[in-house]
Coordinates of C-alpha atoms and ligand atoms in Angstrom, one line a residue:
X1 CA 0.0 0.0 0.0
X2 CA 1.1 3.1 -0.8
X3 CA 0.9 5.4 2.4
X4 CA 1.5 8.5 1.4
X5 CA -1.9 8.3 -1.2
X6 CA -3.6 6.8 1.1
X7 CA -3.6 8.9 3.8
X8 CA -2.8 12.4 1.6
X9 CA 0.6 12.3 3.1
X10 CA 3.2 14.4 1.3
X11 CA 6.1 12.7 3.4
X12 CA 5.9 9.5 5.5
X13 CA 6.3 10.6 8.8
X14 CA 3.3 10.0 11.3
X15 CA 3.2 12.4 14.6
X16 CA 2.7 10.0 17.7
X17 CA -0.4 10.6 19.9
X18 CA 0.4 11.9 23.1
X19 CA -2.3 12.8 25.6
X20 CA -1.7 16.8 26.2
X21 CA 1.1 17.0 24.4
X22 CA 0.0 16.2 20.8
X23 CA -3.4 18.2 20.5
X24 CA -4.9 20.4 18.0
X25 CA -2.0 22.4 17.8
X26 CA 1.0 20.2 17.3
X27 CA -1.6 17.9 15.1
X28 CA -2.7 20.6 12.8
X29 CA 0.9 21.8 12.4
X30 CA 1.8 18.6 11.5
X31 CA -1.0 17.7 9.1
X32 CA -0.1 21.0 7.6
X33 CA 3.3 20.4 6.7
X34 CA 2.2 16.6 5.0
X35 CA 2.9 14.3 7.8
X36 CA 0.0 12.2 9.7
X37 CA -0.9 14.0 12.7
X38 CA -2.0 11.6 15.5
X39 CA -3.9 13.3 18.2
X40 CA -3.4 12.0 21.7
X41 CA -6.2 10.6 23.8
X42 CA -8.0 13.6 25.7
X43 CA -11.8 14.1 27.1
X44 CA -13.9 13.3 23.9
X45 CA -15.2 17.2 23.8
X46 CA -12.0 18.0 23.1
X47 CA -10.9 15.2 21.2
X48 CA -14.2 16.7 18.8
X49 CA -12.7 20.1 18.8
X50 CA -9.2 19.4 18.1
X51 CA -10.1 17.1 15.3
X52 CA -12.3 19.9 14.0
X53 CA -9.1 22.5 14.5
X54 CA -6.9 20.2 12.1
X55 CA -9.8 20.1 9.9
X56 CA -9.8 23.6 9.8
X57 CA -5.9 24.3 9.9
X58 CA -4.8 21.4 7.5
X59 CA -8.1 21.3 5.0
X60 CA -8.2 18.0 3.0
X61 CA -5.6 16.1 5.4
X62 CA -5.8 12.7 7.5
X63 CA -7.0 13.3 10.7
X64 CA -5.6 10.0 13.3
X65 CA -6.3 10.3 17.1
X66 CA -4.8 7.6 19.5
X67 CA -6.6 5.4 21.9
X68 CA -4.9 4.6 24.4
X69 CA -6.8 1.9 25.6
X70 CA -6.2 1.8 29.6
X71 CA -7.7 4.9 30.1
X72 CA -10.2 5.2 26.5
X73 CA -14.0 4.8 27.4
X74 CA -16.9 4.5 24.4
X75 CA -17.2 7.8 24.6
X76 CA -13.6 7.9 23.0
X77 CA -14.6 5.5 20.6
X78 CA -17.9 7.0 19.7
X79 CA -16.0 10.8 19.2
X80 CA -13.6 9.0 16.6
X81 CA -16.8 7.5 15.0
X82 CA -19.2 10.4 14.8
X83 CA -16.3 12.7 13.9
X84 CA -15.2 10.3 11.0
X85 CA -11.6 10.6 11.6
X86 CA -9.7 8.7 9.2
X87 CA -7.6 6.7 11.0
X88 CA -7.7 5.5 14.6
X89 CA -3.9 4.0 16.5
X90 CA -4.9 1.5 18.8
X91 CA -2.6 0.9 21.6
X92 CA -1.9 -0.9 25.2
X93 CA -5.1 -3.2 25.2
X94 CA -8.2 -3.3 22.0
X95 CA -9.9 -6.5 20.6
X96 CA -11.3 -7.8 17.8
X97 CA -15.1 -6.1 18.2
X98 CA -13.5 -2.8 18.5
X99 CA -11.5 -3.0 15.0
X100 CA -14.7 -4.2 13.6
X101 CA -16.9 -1.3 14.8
X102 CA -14.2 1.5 13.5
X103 CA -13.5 -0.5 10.2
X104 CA -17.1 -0.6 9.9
X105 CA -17.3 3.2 10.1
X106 CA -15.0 3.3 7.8
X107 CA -11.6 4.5 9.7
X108 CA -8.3 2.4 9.1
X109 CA -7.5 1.0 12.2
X110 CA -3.2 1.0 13.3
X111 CA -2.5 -1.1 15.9
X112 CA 0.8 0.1 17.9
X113 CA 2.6 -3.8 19.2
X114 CA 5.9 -4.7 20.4
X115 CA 5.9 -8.1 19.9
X116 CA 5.5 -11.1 17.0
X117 CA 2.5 -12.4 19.4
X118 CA 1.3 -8.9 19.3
X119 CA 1.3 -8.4 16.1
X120 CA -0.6 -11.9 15.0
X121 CA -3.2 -10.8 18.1
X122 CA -3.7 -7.4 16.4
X123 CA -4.2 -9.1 12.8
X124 CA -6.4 -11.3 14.1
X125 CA -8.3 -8.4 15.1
X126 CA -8.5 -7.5 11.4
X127 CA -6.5 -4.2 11.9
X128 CA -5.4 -2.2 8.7
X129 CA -1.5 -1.9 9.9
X130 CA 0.7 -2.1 12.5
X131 CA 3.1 0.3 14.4
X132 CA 6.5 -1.7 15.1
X133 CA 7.7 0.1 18.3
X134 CA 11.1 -0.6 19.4
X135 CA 12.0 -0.5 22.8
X136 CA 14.2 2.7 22.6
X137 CA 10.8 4.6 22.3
X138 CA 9.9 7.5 24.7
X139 CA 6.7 7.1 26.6
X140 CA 5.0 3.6 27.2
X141 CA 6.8 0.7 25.6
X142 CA 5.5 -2.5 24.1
X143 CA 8.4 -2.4 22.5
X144 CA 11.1 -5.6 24.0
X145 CA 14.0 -5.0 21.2
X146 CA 15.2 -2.0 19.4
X147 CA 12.8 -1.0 16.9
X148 CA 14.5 -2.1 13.3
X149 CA 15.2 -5.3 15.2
X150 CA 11.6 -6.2 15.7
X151 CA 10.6 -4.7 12.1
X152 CA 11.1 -7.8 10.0
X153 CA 8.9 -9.8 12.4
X154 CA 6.3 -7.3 12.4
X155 CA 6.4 -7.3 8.2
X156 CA 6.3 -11.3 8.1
X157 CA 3.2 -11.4 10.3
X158 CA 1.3 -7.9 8.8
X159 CA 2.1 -9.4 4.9
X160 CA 0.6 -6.9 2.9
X161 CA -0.4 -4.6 5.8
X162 CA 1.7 -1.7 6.2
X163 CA 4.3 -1.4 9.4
X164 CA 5.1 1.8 10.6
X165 CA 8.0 1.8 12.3
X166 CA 8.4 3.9 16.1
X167 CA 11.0 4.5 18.4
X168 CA 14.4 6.2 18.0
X169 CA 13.7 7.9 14.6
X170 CA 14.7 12.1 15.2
X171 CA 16.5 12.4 12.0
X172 CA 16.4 12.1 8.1
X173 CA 18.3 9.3 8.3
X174 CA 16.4 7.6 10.8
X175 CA 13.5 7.5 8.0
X176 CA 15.9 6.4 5.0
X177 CA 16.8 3.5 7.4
X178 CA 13.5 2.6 8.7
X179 CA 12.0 2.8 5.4
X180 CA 14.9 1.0 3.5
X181 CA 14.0 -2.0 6.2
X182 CA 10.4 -2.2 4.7
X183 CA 8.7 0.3 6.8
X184 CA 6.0 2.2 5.1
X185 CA 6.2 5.1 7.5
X186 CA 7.7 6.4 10.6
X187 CA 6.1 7.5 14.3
X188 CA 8.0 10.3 15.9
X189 CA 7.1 10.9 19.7
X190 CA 9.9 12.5 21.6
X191 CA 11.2 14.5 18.1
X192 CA 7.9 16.0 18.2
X193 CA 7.7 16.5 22.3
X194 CA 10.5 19.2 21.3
X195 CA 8.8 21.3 18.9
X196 CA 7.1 25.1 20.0
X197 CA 3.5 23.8 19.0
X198 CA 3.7 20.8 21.7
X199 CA 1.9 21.1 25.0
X200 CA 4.9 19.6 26.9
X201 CA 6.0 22.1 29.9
X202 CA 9.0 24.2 29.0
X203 CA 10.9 22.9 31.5
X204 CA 10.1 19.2 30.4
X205 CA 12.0 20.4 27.1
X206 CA 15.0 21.5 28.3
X207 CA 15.4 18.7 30.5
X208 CA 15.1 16.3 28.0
X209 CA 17.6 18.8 25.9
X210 CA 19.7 18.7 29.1
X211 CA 19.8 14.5 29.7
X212 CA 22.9 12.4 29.1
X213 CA 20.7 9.4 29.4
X214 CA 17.3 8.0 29.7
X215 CA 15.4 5.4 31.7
X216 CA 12.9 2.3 31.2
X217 CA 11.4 2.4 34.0
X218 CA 7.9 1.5 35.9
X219 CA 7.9 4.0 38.2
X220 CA 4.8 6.5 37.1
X221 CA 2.9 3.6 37.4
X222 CA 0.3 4.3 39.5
X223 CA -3.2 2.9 38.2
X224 CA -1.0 1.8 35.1
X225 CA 1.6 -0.6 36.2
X226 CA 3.1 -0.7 32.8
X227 CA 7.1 0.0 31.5
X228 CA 8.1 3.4 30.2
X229 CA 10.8 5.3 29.3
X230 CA 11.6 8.5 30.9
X231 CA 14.6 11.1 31.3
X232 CA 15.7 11.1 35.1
X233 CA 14.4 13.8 37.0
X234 CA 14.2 14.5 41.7
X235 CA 12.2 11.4 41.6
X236 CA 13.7 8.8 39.9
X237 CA 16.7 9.8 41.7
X238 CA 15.0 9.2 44.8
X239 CA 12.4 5.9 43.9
X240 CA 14.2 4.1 41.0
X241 CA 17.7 2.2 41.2
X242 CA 20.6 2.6 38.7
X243 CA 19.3 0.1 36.2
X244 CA 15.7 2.3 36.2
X245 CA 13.2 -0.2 38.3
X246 CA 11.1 1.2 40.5
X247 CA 11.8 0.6 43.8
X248 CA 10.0 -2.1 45.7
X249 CA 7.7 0.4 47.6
X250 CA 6.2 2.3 44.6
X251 CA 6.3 -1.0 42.8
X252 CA 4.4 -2.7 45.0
X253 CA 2.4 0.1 45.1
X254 CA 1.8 0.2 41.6
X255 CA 1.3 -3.0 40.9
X256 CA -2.2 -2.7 44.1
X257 CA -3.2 0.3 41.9
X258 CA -3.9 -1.2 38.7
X259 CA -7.7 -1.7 38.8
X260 CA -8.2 2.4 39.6
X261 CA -7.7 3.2 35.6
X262 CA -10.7 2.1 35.3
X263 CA -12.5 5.3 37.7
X264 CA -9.7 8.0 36.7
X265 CA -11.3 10.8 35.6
X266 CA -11.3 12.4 32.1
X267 CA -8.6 15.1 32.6
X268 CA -7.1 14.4 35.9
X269 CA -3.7 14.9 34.9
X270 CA -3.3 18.3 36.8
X271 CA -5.3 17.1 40.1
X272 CA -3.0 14.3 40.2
X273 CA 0.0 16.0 39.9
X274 CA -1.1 18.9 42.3
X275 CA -1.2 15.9 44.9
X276 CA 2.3 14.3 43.6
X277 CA 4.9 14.3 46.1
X278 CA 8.6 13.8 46.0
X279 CA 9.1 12.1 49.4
X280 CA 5.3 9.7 48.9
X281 CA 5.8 6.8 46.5
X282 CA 2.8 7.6 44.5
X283 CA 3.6 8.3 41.1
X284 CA 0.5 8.8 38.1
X285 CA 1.6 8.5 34.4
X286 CA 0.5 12.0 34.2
X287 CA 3.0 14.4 32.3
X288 CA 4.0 18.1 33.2
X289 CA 2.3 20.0 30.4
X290 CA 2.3 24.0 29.3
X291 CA 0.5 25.9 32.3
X292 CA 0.9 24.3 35.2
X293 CA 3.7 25.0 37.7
X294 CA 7.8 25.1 37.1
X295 CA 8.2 22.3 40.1
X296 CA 6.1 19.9 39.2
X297 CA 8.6 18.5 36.3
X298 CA 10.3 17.4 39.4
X299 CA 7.5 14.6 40.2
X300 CA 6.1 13.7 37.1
X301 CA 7.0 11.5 34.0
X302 CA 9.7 13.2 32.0
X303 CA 9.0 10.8 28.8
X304 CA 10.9 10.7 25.9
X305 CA 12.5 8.0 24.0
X306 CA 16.8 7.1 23.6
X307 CA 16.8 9.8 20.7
X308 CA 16.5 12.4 23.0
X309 CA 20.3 12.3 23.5
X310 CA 20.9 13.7 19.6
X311 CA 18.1 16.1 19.4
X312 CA 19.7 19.8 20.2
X313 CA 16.9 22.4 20.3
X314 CA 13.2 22.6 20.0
X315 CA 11.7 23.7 16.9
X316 CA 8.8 24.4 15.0
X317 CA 7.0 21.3 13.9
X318 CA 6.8 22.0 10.0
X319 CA 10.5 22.1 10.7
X320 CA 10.7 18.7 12.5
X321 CA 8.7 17.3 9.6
X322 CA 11.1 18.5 6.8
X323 CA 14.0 17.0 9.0
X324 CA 12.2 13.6 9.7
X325 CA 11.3 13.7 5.8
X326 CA 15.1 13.9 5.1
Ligands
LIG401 C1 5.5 12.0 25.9 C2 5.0 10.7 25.2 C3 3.7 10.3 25.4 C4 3.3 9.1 24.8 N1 2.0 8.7 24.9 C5 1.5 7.7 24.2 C6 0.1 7.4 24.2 O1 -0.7 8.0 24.9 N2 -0.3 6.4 23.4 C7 0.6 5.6 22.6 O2 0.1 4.8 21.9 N3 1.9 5.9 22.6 C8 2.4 6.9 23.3 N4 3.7 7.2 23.3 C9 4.6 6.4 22.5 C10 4.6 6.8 21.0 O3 3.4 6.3 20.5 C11 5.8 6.2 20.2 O4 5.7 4.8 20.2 C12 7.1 6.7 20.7 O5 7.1 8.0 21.0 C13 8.1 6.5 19.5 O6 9.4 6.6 20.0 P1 10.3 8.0 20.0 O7 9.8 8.7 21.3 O8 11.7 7.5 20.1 O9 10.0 8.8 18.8 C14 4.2 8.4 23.9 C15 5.5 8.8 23.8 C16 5.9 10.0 24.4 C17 7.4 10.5 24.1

């Protein structure tokens, strides 16, 4: 399949969806300058409006939104429906009745997997693709090996599906590898974390600009016990130990705390992190975004993914894009 038709791409280079950091703005920016603009999961009303701002912004493009599929309700499902977004990422969780209502609406369901299991579950499913993530990826991993290991297992099991390929891919190059491996596309997460139209905190930036290394952790794992990949922060200093593990307190508190994901609250993110402290092992997935307070970066999830260590400056996203494009 030829992506860039398909979804009136004019590079192949998908933005990743990342709850209140890719939203209308980043998206619309992105769809602008030809990529795929994946809008992170957010309350449906505004998952509505910012599909509705790239609509408006990016006439004519692909709109994608991710579910994130701990915390997605039907309410998610039914905004990406009655909004007739184009393309709907699937990730962390899904099954085969919820590919078949969005294919039957007529979206082209991604699923985002990490392993060959994975990747036969998901085409099971019936999903139109696959996202290959490597494990070098910012943010939540499925990802177990680096990402153009896993790509050849992804491609045998997706056949003629297309494979996108995410994790470590910041640069030109990046692409010309990832599609000379048989990728039809790229994801971009932490490239795209460091651009001016993301909602990530300021702060967050520059300490991802400012990290010699990064961490796969489970940590900020509280009502989602699952592995992620972070830069270090007060924190993690404090609650994980030199190989990036949580600590056995917040681990075993993590691990009680799954079943609340189920009752958090659409937009909690800023409540939760108002309550975060450095010295109580309660860490939430939530990330520090644009508006709240300088300090919090200092108890919340720093994500971003191995390439953060050659990225040097944030920049505007239709710039990102051309560099990603090569
Ligand atoms: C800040 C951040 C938040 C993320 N949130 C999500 C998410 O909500 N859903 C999801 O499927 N992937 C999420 N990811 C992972 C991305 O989909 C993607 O796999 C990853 O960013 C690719 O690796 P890279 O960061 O090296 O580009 C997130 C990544 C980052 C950096």
């Amino acid at each position: 399949m030829d992506v860039l038709d398909r979804f009136r791409l004019d590079v192949p280079v998908a933005l990743a969806g990342m709850p209140g950091i890719a939203g209308g703005r980043l998206a619309a920016a992105v769809a602008s300058a030809g990529g795929l603009a994946t809008i992170g999961l957010m309350a449906p009303i505004e998952l509505r409006a910012a599909v509705g701002w790239v609509r408006d912004e990016a006439p004519g493009r692909c709109v994608a939104v991710n579910l994130l599929m701990q915390f997605a309700r039907r309410r998610h499902v039914q905004a990406c429906v009655e909004a007739g977004v184009d393309v709907v990422v699937v990730s962390f969780g899904g099954d085969a009745a919820l590919v078949r209502e969005l294919r039957d609406a007529g979206v082209f369901v991604l699923v985002m997997v990490g392993t060959e299991d994975q990747a036969r579950e998901a085409v099971t499913w019936g999903a139109d693709g696959l996202i290959a993530q490597g494990r070098e990826a910012g943010g939540h991993l499925v990802g177990t090996v680096a990402a153009l290991e896993f790509l050849p297992r992804a491609l045998a099991v997706a056949r003629e599906r297309p494979v996108f390929l995410a994790g470590g891919v910041a640069t030109g190059a990046d692409t010309a590898a990832a599609l000379a491996a048989g990728a039809a596309a790229v994801v971009a997460g932490t490239r795209f974390v460091l651009t001016e139209e993301s909602g990530a905190h300021r702060e967050y930036q520059r300490r991802i600009l400012a990290a010699d290394k990064t961490l796969e952790t489970t940590l900020f794992g509280l009502s989602w016990p699952a592995r992620h990949r972070v830069v270090p922060n007060t924190v993690t200093d404090r609650w994980c130990r030199a190989d990036g593990a949580a600590r056995r307190l917040p681990a075993l508190v993590n691990s009680l705390s799954a079943p609340l994901s189920r009752w958090a609250p659409e937009n909690s993110e800023s409540s939760v992190l108002r309550m975060q402290r450095a010295a109580i092992p309660l860490f939430s997935p939530a990330a520090p975004l644009e508006g709240m307070p300088e300090d919090w970066v200092d108890r919340a999830a720093l994500y971003a993914g191995e390439s953060a260590l050659r990225i040097n400056g944030v920049i505007p996203a239709k710039q990102a894009v051309a560099e990603l494009a090569g």
